[in-house]
Tab-separated table of C-alpha atoms and ligand atoms in Angstrom:
chain	number	residue	atom	x	y	z
A	1	MET	CA	22.861	-2.605	-7.889
A	2	VAL	CA	19.758	-1.876	-5.993
A	3	ARG	CA	19.878	-3.218	-2.169
A	4	ARG	CA	16.263	-4.382	-1.353
A	5	ILE	CA	14.836	-5.258	2.111
A	6	VAL	CA	12.532	-8.091	1.270
A	7	ILE	CA	9.628	-8.813	3.498
A	8	THR	CA	7.541	-11.456	1.975
A	9	LEU	CA	4.263	-11.985	3.540
A	10	LYS	CA	2.165	-15.139	3.275
A	11	PRO	CA	-1.508	-15.068	3.165
A	12	GLY	CA	-3.009	-14.470	6.263
A	13	HIS	CA	0.187	-13.057	7.891
A	14	THR	CA	-0.269	-10.353	10.306
A	15	SER	CA	2.370	-8.773	12.385
A	16	ASN	CA	2.014	-7.664	15.968
A	17	MET	CA	0.502	-4.203	14.905
A	18	LEU	CA	-3.202	-4.726	15.222
A	19	ASN	CA	-4.798	-1.359	14.858
A	20	PHE	CA	-3.927	1.749	12.767
A	21	SER	CA	-2.753	3.940	15.494
A	22	SER	CA	0.238	1.700	15.914
A	23	LEU	CA	1.131	2.636	12.346
A	24	ALA	CA	1.989	6.374	13.308
A	25	LEU	CA	-0.674	7.934	11.043
A	26	SER	CA	-1.622	11.346	12.003
A	27	GLN	CA	-4.686	12.109	14.050
A	28	PRO	CA	-6.923	13.422	11.217
A	29	LEU	CA	-6.105	10.269	9.187
A	30	LEU	CA	-6.978	7.895	12.174
A	31	ALA	CA	-10.269	9.716	12.821
A	32	ALA	CA	-11.367	9.251	9.036
A	33	LEU	CA	-10.584	5.485	9.335
A	34	GLU	CA	-12.559	5.314	12.240
A	35	GLU	CA	-15.476	7.020	10.542
A	36	VAL	CA	-15.254	4.650	7.506
A	37	GLY	CA	-15.088	1.614	9.752
A	38	TYR	CA	-11.679	0.100	9.143
A	39	LYS	CA	-10.832	-1.650	12.315
A	40	THR	CA	-7.150	-3.334	11.541
A	41	PRO	CA	-4.933	-2.749	8.746
A	42	THR	CA	-4.673	-5.305	5.989
A	43	PRO	CA	-0.923	-6.968	5.593
A	44	ILE	CA	-0.173	-4.946	2.926
A	45	GLN	CA	-0.976	-1.545	4.932
A	46	THR	CA	0.850	-3.166	7.991
A	47	GLN	CA	3.722	-3.718	6.148
A	48	ALA	CA	3.948	-0.820	3.837
A	49	ILE	CA	2.784	2.244	5.742
A	50	PRO	CA	5.503	2.528	8.366
A	51	HIS	CA	8.207	2.534	5.427
A	52	LEU	CA	6.406	4.877	3.362
A	53	LEU	CA	6.083	7.250	6.124
A	54	GLN	CA	9.696	7.521	6.389
A	55	GLY	CA	9.826	8.185	2.650
A	56	ARG	CA	11.021	4.854	1.595
A	57	ASP	CA	10.645	3.672	-1.957
A	58	LEU	CA	8.251	0.448	-2.228
A	59	LEU	CA	7.751	-2.456	-4.673
A	60	GLY	CA	4.330	-3.797	-3.859
A	61	ILE	CA	3.288	-7.119	-5.217
A	62	ALA	CA	-0.255	-7.005	-4.611
A	63	GLN	CA	-3.711	-6.952	-6.537
A	64	THR	CA	-6.765	-4.835	-6.133
A	65	GLY	CA	-8.635	-6.103	-3.099
A	66	THR	CA	-5.711	-6.281	-0.620
A	67	GLY	CA	-6.149	-2.606	0.489
A	68	LYS	CA	-3.434	-1.406	-1.551
A	69	THR	CA	-5.088	2.129	-2.284
A	70	ALA	CA	-5.147	2.752	1.342
A	71	ALA	CA	-1.505	1.484	1.755
A	72	PHE	CA	-0.346	4.202	-0.393
A	73	SER	CA	-2.845	6.966	-0.014
A	74	LEU	CA	-2.730	7.274	3.967
A	75	PRO	CA	1.118	7.750	4.025
A	76	ILE	CA	0.875	10.174	0.851
A	77	LEU	CA	-1.666	12.221	2.688
A	78	ASP	CA	0.348	12.075	5.826
A	79	ARG	CA	3.500	13.340	4.369
A	80	LEU	CA	2.007	16.006	2.168
A	81	SER	CA	0.103	17.404	5.194
A	82	LYS	CA	3.204	17.383	7.249
A	83	ASN	CA	4.841	19.629	4.731
A	84	LYS	CA	2.334	22.061	3.613
A	85	THR	CA	4.105	23.639	0.745
A	86	PRO	CA	1.265	24.803	-1.708
A	87	PRO	CA	1.727	23.488	-5.202
A	88	SER	CA	2.577	26.263	-7.775
A	89	PRO	CA	0.295	26.669	-10.696
A	90	ARG	CA	0.346	23.537	-13.077
A	91	LYS	CA	2.742	21.560	-10.780
A	92	VAL	CA	1.918	18.510	-9.002
A	93	ARG	CA	3.136	17.278	-5.613
A	94	ALA	CA	2.038	13.663	-5.754
A	95	LEU	CA	0.940	11.642	-8.841
A	96	ILE	CA	-0.778	8.357	-9.025
A	97	LEU	CA	-0.791	6.524	-12.591
A	98	THR	CA	-3.289	4.039	-12.820
A	99	PRO	CA	-4.541	2.187	-16.134
A	100	THR	CA	-8.205	3.008	-16.113
A	101	ARG	CA	-10.535	5.764	-15.699
A	102	GLU	CA	-12.502	3.738	-13.413
A	103	LEU	CA	-9.427	2.946	-11.170
A	104	ALA	CA	-8.501	6.653	-11.200
A	105	ALA	CA	-11.978	7.632	-10.168
A	106	GLN	CA	-12.010	5.084	-7.305
A	107	ILE	CA	-8.350	6.160	-6.130
A	108	LEU	CA	-9.372	9.734	-6.115
A	109	GLN	CA	-12.333	8.924	-4.151
A	110	SER	CA	-10.122	6.896	-1.639
A	111	PHE	CA	-7.991	9.983	-1.005
A	112	GLU	CA	-11.189	12.085	-0.590
A	113	THR	CA	-12.320	9.562	1.962
A	114	TYR	CA	-9.263	9.180	3.947
A	115	GLY	CA	-8.161	12.717	3.659
A	116	LYS	CA	-11.678	14.306	4.635
A	117	ASN	CA	-10.155	15.816	7.759
A	118	LEU	CA	-7.366	17.322	5.957
A	119	SER	CA	-6.959	20.088	3.358
A	120	PHE	CA	-5.429	19.242	0.365
A	121	SER	CA	-6.349	19.931	-3.438
A	122	SER	CA	-6.578	17.108	-5.908
A	123	ALA	CA	-7.608	16.392	-9.525
A	124	VAL	CA	-8.316	13.432	-11.796
A	125	ILE	CA	-7.320	13.214	-15.563
A	126	PHE	CA	-8.498	10.452	-17.823
A	127	GLY	CA	-9.599	10.297	-21.339
A	128	GLY	CA	-12.875	9.907	-23.015
A	129	VAL	CA	-14.498	13.113	-21.359
A	130	SER	CA	-13.744	16.955	-22.048
A	131	GLU	CA	-10.227	18.164	-21.054
A	132	ARG	CA	-11.810	21.524	-20.205
A	133	PRO	CA	-12.476	20.780	-16.279
A	134	GLN	CA	-9.198	18.798	-16.027
A	135	ILE	CA	-7.243	21.683	-17.485
A	136	GLN	CA	-9.025	24.000	-15.151
A	137	ALA	CA	-8.228	22.120	-12.031
A	138	MET	CA	-4.596	21.960	-13.010
A	139	LEU	CA	-4.172	25.781	-13.574
A	140	LYS	CA	-3.698	26.402	-9.804
A	141	GLY	CA	-1.503	23.089	-9.310
A	142	VAL	CA	-2.674	20.193	-7.290
A	143	ASP	CA	-1.399	18.268	-4.134
A	144	VAL	CA	-2.790	14.867	-5.514
A	145	LEU	CA	-3.164	13.976	-9.185
A	146	VAL	CA	-4.769	10.688	-10.270
A	147	ALA	CA	-4.240	10.002	-13.884
A	148	THR	CA	-4.379	7.484	-16.783
A	149	PRO	CA	-1.201	7.701	-19.099
A	150	GLY	CA	-2.804	8.908	-22.334
A	151	ARG	CA	-4.581	11.913	-21.326
A	152	LEU	CA	-1.981	12.964	-18.832
A	153	LEU	CA	0.811	12.966	-21.548
A	154	ASP	CA	-1.602	15.018	-23.880
A	155	LEU	CA	-2.257	17.771	-21.284
A	156	MET	CA	1.691	17.664	-20.276
A	157	GLY	CA	2.290	18.095	-24.121
A	158	GLN	CA	0.019	21.299	-23.740
A	159	ASN	CA	1.946	22.380	-20.871
A	160	TYR	CA	-0.989	22.359	-18.365
A	161	VAL	CA	0.570	19.714	-16.280
A	162	GLN	CA	4.198	19.858	-15.060
A	163	LEU	CA	5.789	17.116	-13.054
A	164	ASP	CA	9.166	18.835	-12.285
A	165	LYS	CA	8.263	19.451	-8.741
A	166	LEU	CA	6.720	16.014	-8.077
A	167	GLU	CA	7.564	14.845	-4.536
A	168	ILE	CA	5.747	11.339	-4.778
A	169	PHE	CA	5.339	8.947	-7.636
A	170	VAL	CA	2.934	5.785	-7.677
A	171	LEU	CA	2.773	3.571	-10.553
A	172	ASP	CA	-0.398	1.438	-9.908
A	173	GLU	CA	-1.050	-1.759	-11.549
A	174	ALA	CA	2.228	-1.700	-13.670
A	175	ASP	CA	1.633	-5.172	-15.438
A	176	ARG	CA	-1.752	-4.182	-16.517
A	177	MET	CA	-0.315	-1.055	-17.841
A	178	LEU	CA	1.979	-3.383	-19.703
A	179	ASP	CA	-0.811	-5.452	-21.124
A	180	MET	CA	-2.885	-2.290	-22.286
A	181	GLY	CA	0.156	-1.145	-24.141
A	182	PHE	CA	1.004	2.068	-21.977
A	183	ILE	CA	4.471	1.100	-21.307
A	184	HIS	CA	5.996	3.679	-23.840
A	185	ASP	CA	3.573	6.346	-22.549
A	186	ILE	CA	4.768	5.654	-18.924
A	187	LYS	CA	8.517	5.835	-19.947
A	188	LYS	CA	7.932	9.174	-21.470
A	189	ILE	CA	6.214	10.319	-17.997
A	190	ILE	CA	8.949	8.874	-16.041
A	191	ALA	CA	11.499	10.763	-18.038
A	192	THR	CA	10.074	14.237	-16.930
A	193	LEU	CA	10.214	13.557	-13.138
A	194	PRO	CA	12.799	15.007	-10.887
A	195	HIS	CA	15.497	12.594	-9.635
A	196	GLU	CA	14.653	13.340	-6.074
A	197	ARG	CA	11.489	11.757	-5.183
A	198	GLN	CA	9.764	8.932	-3.353
A	199	THR	CA	8.554	6.174	-5.894
A	200	LEU	CA	6.015	3.339	-5.422
A	201	LEU	CA	5.319	0.643	-7.833
A	202	PHE	CA	2.473	-1.906	-7.635
A	203	SER	CA	1.989	-4.860	-9.769
A	204	ALA	CA	0.236	-8.072	-9.320
A	205	THR	CA	2.944	-10.074	-11.128
A	206	MET	CA	6.330	-9.299	-12.080
A	207	PRO	CA	6.994	-9.819	-15.887
A	208	ALA	CA	10.683	-9.183	-16.863
A	209	THR	CA	9.717	-5.658	-18.352
A	210	ILE	CA	8.221	-4.576	-15.042
A	211	ALA	CA	11.099	-6.059	-13.029
A	212	GLY	CA	13.452	-4.000	-15.428
A	213	LEU	CA	11.291	-0.909	-14.919
A	214	ALA	CA	11.423	-1.444	-10.948
A	215	GLN	CA	15.023	-1.754	-11.094
A	216	LYS	CA	15.505	1.529	-12.628
A	217	LEU	CA	12.822	3.577	-11.074
A	218	LEU	CA	13.226	2.389	-7.500
A	219	LYS	CA	16.109	3.367	-4.859
A	220	HIS	CA	16.476	0.809	-2.050
A	221	PRO	CA	13.015	-0.367	-2.147
A	222	VAL	CA	11.108	-2.378	0.510
A	223	LYS	CA	9.389	-5.291	-1.020
A	224	VAL	CA	5.923	-6.110	0.159
A	225	GLU	CA	4.340	-9.371	-1.347
A	226	VAL	CA	0.844	-10.247	-0.508
A	227	THR	CA	0.149	-12.672	-3.454
A	228	PRO	CA	0.064	-16.004	-1.912
A	229	PRO	CA	2.762	-18.521	-3.242
A	230	ALA	CA	1.267	-21.167	-5.397
A	231	SER	CA	2.772	-23.884	-3.030
A	232	THR	CA	0.044	-22.834	-0.314
A	233	VAL	CA	-2.680	-24.164	-2.780
A	234	GLU	CA	-0.591	-27.477	-3.460
A	235	ARG	CA	-0.565	-28.254	0.263
A	236	VAL	CA	-4.315	-27.900	0.680
A	237	SER	CA	-6.631	-30.828	-0.173
A	238	GLN	CA	-9.442	-29.542	-1.859
A	239	LYS	CA	-12.946	-30.622	-2.111
A	240	LEU	CA	-16.303	-29.530	-3.757
A	241	TYR	CA	-20.016	-30.034	-2.890
A	242	ASN	CA	-22.472	-28.940	-5.338
A	243	ILE	CA	-25.433	-27.653	-2.893
A	244	ASP	CA	-28.384	-25.776	-3.365
A	245	LYS	CA	-27.959	-22.658	-0.879
A	246	SER	CA	-31.050	-23.681	1.128
A	247	ASN	CA	-29.201	-26.727	2.104
A	248	LYS	CA	-25.859	-25.341	2.781
A	249	SER	CA	-26.595	-24.949	6.783
A	250	ARG	CA	-27.588	-28.790	6.920
A	251	LEU	CA	-24.545	-29.694	4.874
A	252	LEU	CA	-22.334	-27.825	7.112
A	253	ARG	CA	-23.883	-29.452	10.307
A	254	SER	CA	-23.719	-32.841	8.598
A	255	ILE	CA	-19.847	-32.203	7.887
A	256	LEU	CA	-19.277	-30.877	11.337
A	257	GLU	CA	-20.322	-34.301	12.802
A	258	GLN	CA	-16.949	-35.690	11.995
A	259	ASP	CA	-14.554	-35.212	14.880
A	260	ASN	CA	-11.490	-34.447	12.955
A	261	PHE	CA	-12.902	-31.037	12.351
A	262	GLU	CA	-11.312	-29.592	15.269
A	263	ARG	CA	-10.525	-25.900	14.537
A	264	VAL	CA	-12.907	-24.809	11.407
A	265	LEU	CA	-12.832	-21.403	9.718
A	266	VAL	CA	-16.006	-20.982	7.531
A	267	PHE	CA	-16.126	-17.947	5.105
A	268	THR	CA	-19.450	-16.327	4.039
A	269	ARG	CA	-19.784	-13.482	1.826
A	270	THR	CA	-21.750	-11.325	3.854
A	271	LYS	CA	-21.715	-10.143	7.408
A	272	HIS	CA	-25.437	-11.089	7.772
A	273	GLY	CA	-24.418	-14.759	6.343
A	274	ALA	CA	-21.725	-14.779	9.011
A	275	ASN	CA	-24.241	-14.107	11.870
A	276	LYS	CA	-26.859	-16.481	10.278
A	277	VAL	CA	-24.111	-19.454	10.087
A	278	ALA	CA	-22.970	-18.882	13.578
A	279	GLN	CA	-26.679	-18.949	14.870
A	280	ASP	CA	-27.620	-22.075	13.019
A	281	LEU	CA	-24.507	-23.810	14.543
A	282	GLU	CA	-25.148	-22.553	17.960
A	283	LEU	CA	-28.729	-23.779	17.798
A	284	ALA	CA	-27.281	-27.328	16.779
A	285	SER	CA	-24.910	-27.106	19.873
A	286	ILE	CA	-21.855	-26.594	18.007
A	287	SER	CA	-19.805	-24.018	19.491
A	288	SER	CA	-19.236	-20.988	17.075
A	289	ALA	CA	-18.665	-17.450	16.733
A	290	ALA	CA	-19.217	-14.851	13.932
A	291	ILE	CA	-16.370	-12.016	13.186
A	292	HIS	CA	-17.153	-9.282	10.752
A	293	GLY	CA	-16.766	-5.548	10.276
A	294	ASN	CA	-19.763	-4.828	12.242
A	295	LYS	CA	-18.610	-6.567	15.586
A	296	SER	CA	-16.808	-4.491	18.193
A	297	GLN	CA	-13.150	-4.864	18.517
A	298	GLY	CA	-13.882	-6.562	22.005
A	299	ALA	CA	-16.335	-9.138	20.424
A	300	ARG	CA	-13.810	-10.035	17.629
A	301	GLU	CA	-11.093	-10.385	20.109
A	302	ARG	CA	-13.127	-12.901	22.597
A	303	ALA	CA	-14.048	-14.734	19.441
A	304	LEU	CA	-10.478	-14.996	18.154
A	305	ASP	CA	-9.310	-16.094	21.915
A	306	GLY	CA	-12.109	-18.562	21.949
A	307	PHE	CA	-10.910	-19.789	18.532
A	308	LYS	CA	-7.466	-20.286	19.481
A	309	ASN	CA	-8.130	-21.705	22.946
A	310	GLY	CA	-10.436	-24.370	21.517
A	311	SER	CA	-13.706	-23.142	23.257
A	312	VAL	CA	-15.026	-21.871	19.920
A	313	ARG	CA	-14.610	-24.894	17.378
A	314	VAL	CA	-16.058	-22.917	14.145
A	315	LEU	CA	-15.115	-19.532	13.494
A	316	VAL	CA	-17.472	-17.836	10.906
A	317	ALA	CA	-15.923	-14.858	8.848
A	318	THR	CA	-16.001	-12.496	6.146
A	319	ASP	CA	-12.943	-12.008	3.951
A	320	ILE	CA	-11.962	-8.671	5.312
A	321	ALA	CA	-12.491	-9.641	8.957
A	322	ALA	CA	-10.551	-12.686	8.419
A	323	ARG	CA	-7.635	-10.788	7.211
A	324	GLY	CA	-6.309	-10.199	10.976
A	325	ILE	CA	-6.556	-13.824	11.943
A	326	ASP	CA	-3.461	-15.506	12.541
A	327	VAL	CA	-4.079	-19.049	13.895
A	328	ALA	CA	-1.561	-21.640	12.923
A	329	ASP	CA	-3.474	-24.921	13.381
A	330	ILE	CA	-6.780	-24.371	11.570
A	331	THR	CA	-7.799	-27.922	10.473
A	332	HIS	CA	-10.487	-26.965	8.005
A	333	VAL	CA	-11.607	-24.092	5.885
A	334	ILE	CA	-14.955	-24.093	4.686
A	335	ASN	CA	-16.275	-21.893	2.017
A	336	TYR	CA	-19.785	-21.729	2.733
A	337	ASP	CA	-20.049	-19.134	0.079
A	338	LEU	CA	-17.608	-19.164	-2.950
A	339	PRO	CA	-15.611	-15.715	-3.285
A	340	ASN	CA	-16.313	-13.673	-6.282
A	341	ASP	CA	-12.821	-13.225	-7.007
A	342	PRO	CA	-10.278	-15.922	-7.291
A	343	GLU	CA	-7.516	-14.474	-5.174
A	344	SER	CA	-9.996	-14.347	-2.051
A	345	TYR	CA	-10.223	-18.147	-2.595
A	346	VAL	CA	-6.495	-18.601	-2.689
A	347	HIS	CA	-6.240	-16.514	0.398
A	348	ARG	CA	-8.990	-18.177	2.330
A	349	ILE	CA	-7.714	-21.932	1.851
A	350	GLY	CA	-4.375	-20.710	2.584
A	351	ARG	CA	-5.450	-20.143	6.127
A	352	THR	CA	-5.323	-24.177	6.648
A	353	ALA	CA	-1.911	-24.776	5.414
A	354	ARG	CA	0.003	-22.556	7.734
A	355	ALA	CA	3.485	-23.200	9.024
A	356	GLY	CA	4.260	-26.103	6.387
A	357	ARG	CA	1.253	-28.038	7.560
A	358	GLU	CA	-1.246	-29.807	5.308
A	359	GLY	CA	-4.699	-28.584	5.231
A	360	VAL	CA	-8.426	-29.233	4.102
A	361	ALA	CA	-10.443	-26.614	2.201
A	362	ILE	CA	-14.117	-27.622	1.549
A	363	SER	CA	-16.415	-25.406	-0.775
A	364	PHE	CA	-20.029	-25.295	-1.232
A	365	CYS	CA	-21.392	-24.175	-4.703
A	366	ASP	CA	-24.712	-23.272	-5.337
A	367	VAL	CA	-25.831	-23.156	-8.913
A	368	GLU	CA	-25.639	-19.295	-8.961
A	369	GLU	CA	-21.961	-19.631	-7.936
A	370	ARG	CA	-20.925	-21.727	-10.750
A	371	GLN	CA	-19.162	-18.780	-12.692
A	372	PHE	CA	-17.325	-17.983	-9.457
A	373	LEU	CA	-16.098	-21.749	-9.482
A	374	LYS	CA	-15.036	-21.665	-13.045
A	375	ASP	CA	-13.079	-18.323	-12.288
A	376	ILE	CA	-11.389	-20.039	-9.411
A	377	GLU	CA	-10.466	-23.115	-11.185
A	378	ARG	CA	-8.845	-21.384	-13.996
A	379	THR	CA	-6.919	-19.331	-11.449
A	380	ILE	CA	-5.447	-22.101	-9.657
A	381	ARG	CA	-5.199	-24.235	-12.802
A	382	GLU	CA	-7.080	-27.265	-11.459
A	383	GLN	CA	-10.408	-28.750	-10.996
A	384	ILE	CA	-11.439	-28.814	-7.351
A	385	PRO	CA	-12.581	-32.714	-6.864
A	386	LEU	CA	-16.343	-32.821	-6.698
A	387	HIS	CA	-17.482	-35.189	-3.843
A	388	PRO	CA	-20.807	-37.006	-3.577
A	389	THR	CA	-23.081	-34.694	-1.486
A	390	PRO	CA	-23.931	-36.760	1.862
A	391	GLN	CA	-27.450	-37.760	2.526
A	392	LEU	CA	-29.134	-35.026	4.335
A	393	THR	CA	-32.022	-36.313	6.302
A	394	ALA	CA	-34.525	-33.260	6.500
A	395	PRO	CA	-37.557	-33.993	4.107
A	396	THR	CA	-36.884	-30.653	2.273
A	397	SER	CA	-33.459	-31.263	1.195
A	398	GLN	CA	-33.223	-30.917	-2.449
A	399	MET	CA	-29.578	-31.918	-3.595
A	400	LEU	CA	-28.531	-30.376	-6.730
A	401	LYS	CA	-27.565	-32.987	-9.340
A	402	ARG	CA	-23.823	-34.006	-8.788
A	403	THR	CA	-22.675	-33.739	-12.141
A	404	ARG	CA	-20.538	-30.932	-12.936
A	405	PRO	CA	-21.640	-29.013	-16.094
A	406	GLN	CA	-19.476	-30.203	-19.089
A	407	GLU	CA	-16.646	-27.790	-19.594
A	408	ASN	CA	-14.563	-27.583	-22.436
A	409	PHE	CA	-11.966	-25.074	-21.204
A	410	SER	CA	-10.112	-24.429	-24.668
A	411	GLU	CA	-13.523	-23.881	-26.596
A	412	GLN	CA	-15.420	-21.763	-23.868
A	413	LYS	CA	-12.377	-19.966	-22.707
A	414	LYS	CA	-12.913	-17.072	-24.908
A	415	SER	CA	-16.593	-16.622	-24.204
A	416	ASP	CA	-16.331	-17.200	-20.479
A	417	ALA	CA	-13.516	-14.931	-20.239
A	418	ASN	CA	-15.630	-12.092	-21.737
A	419	LYS	CA	-18.459	-12.741	-19.169
A	420	ARG	CA	-16.253	-12.433	-16.227
A	421	PRO	CA	-15.380	-9.310	-14.463
A	422	ALA	CA	-12.476	-7.511	-15.916
A	423	SER	CA	-10.101	-8.153	-13.101
A	424	SER	CA	-10.485	-11.782	-13.351
A	425	ARG	CA	-10.065	-11.570	-17.273
A	426	ARG	CA	-6.716	-9.955	-16.603
A	427	PHE	CA	-5.710	-12.479	-14.202
A	428	PHE	CA	-6.446	-15.367	-16.466
A	429	LYS	CA	-4.791	-13.865	-19.311
A	430	ARG	CA	-1.714	-13.442	-17.482
A	431	ARG	CA	-1.623	-16.721	-15.923
A	432	GLY	CA	-2.851	-18.615	-18.929
A	433	THR	CA	-0.138	-17.129	-21.515
A	434	ARG	CA	2.879	-17.467	-19.181
B	501	AMP	P1	-8.017	-2.070	-2.595
B	501	AMP	O1	-7.231	-3.303	-2.715
B	501	AMP	O2	-7.376	-0.826	-2.391
B	501	AMP	O3	-9.102	-1.959	-3.784
B	501	AMP	O4	-9.114	-2.208	-1.362
B	501	AMP	C1	-10.076	-3.196	-1.503
B	501	AMP	C2	-11.451	-2.854	-0.635
B	501	AMP	O5	-10.909	-3.004	0.956
B	501	AMP	C3	-11.828	-1.497	-0.605
B	501	AMP	O6	-13.210	-1.568	-0.664
B	501	AMP	C4	-11.643	-0.597	0.727
B	501	AMP	O7	-12.139	0.291	0.985
B	501	AMP	C5	-11.451	-1.967	1.659
B	501	AMP	N1	-10.201	-1.863	2.798
B	501	AMP	C6	-9.138	-1.299	2.439
B	501	AMP	N2	-8.546	-1.270	3.706
B	501	AMP	C7	-9.232	-1.980	4.583
B	501	AMP	C8	-9.207	-2.158	6.161
B	501	AMP	N3	-8.049	-1.972	6.653
B	501	AMP	N4	-10.235	-2.534	6.757
B	501	AMP	C9	-11.375	-2.810	6.081
B	501	AMP	N5	-11.516	-2.588	4.719
B	501	AMP	C10	-10.452	-2.070	3.908
């Protein structure tokens, strides 16, 4: 039986580690993170990196967008650079298996970004392009290989890739691999790996096949879960206003006239948007502050302290900046802009239902955000109750009609699903067929 240490993260959870230097990463990696502008680790990074640096196996239940790529690539680079054994011809030291060529290219790019101050060799292998450069890259062997299963098996079959000296194996997006029919290829690849190795498995969901695979693959894994539990959504009272984007600022001010909006977290999609909203509120004498990636650590800390002690009533944040926020008694979350991925919506609204409390989440939806709304509602499997937009006094106010576009989910499901980005299509498929 596998013994597991389970660390379950609720959305928005942060540990005491607030910056990357406390994660014991080497100096060249810290310098690269500084250059790329990452200030604080995301929850999966905080939880996974220390264990991975120690060589532990890991079961990560996380989607793209959580920062999982850095969560595995940083410790891999750290470990490989501390033990500089050059790879032998055709051999690989760390293999990342991922389902699509786009993801493979992105992951390689992440390794190159984070590893820019280190010397290591890397290659990417995927189908649909010539094998030649990939074979060429493998002749000397590589430290890091990112690959999709089909082409990798081909090149292994031709003996251009040998995995018997592998030190670290990452199986990324395992549930998607299953959906895409790669499971047999993966099993064939796994059968060639050495017994002694570090293994990481990432999956957004845990269908029985993946749970079984994890059981076989991982030794005493640390489990890190950053998917919010559905119960968080259930505890939040959600409201929707259809509102033209030029009137969002006025609607926000009108809503904030209510006294019970004591500690309010407002989300915008962009840093510029966050600044603008905070400025508008200040002009209306509503105490507010913005936090996002362009703010200095000091400014962020001051804003957060003010938010916690009540001198700042409204904190305006972007999704990434909000990751580090750990405030237990946020009374309201307002989605000034709807996020374009449903997971972010679930994360955002979870901020107001912390520590078993009830919370309120209000979303503003402009006509251009209707598709985002549909994606969100499918993911959470409920319709967000639409509320009548309050009368806004300004003469230019042009309310959108309050009627929701008529939706017939079962008829539209397929055509809508095809219009959505691939990531949300996957998610819907999984949830919808469960
Ligand atoms: P991933 O889930 O790995 O696809 O990452 C999602 C996005 O978040 C990527 O664009 C990363 O560059 C970015 N990212 C990852 N970690 C951090 C961090 N600690 N701070 C800011 N951005 C990050």
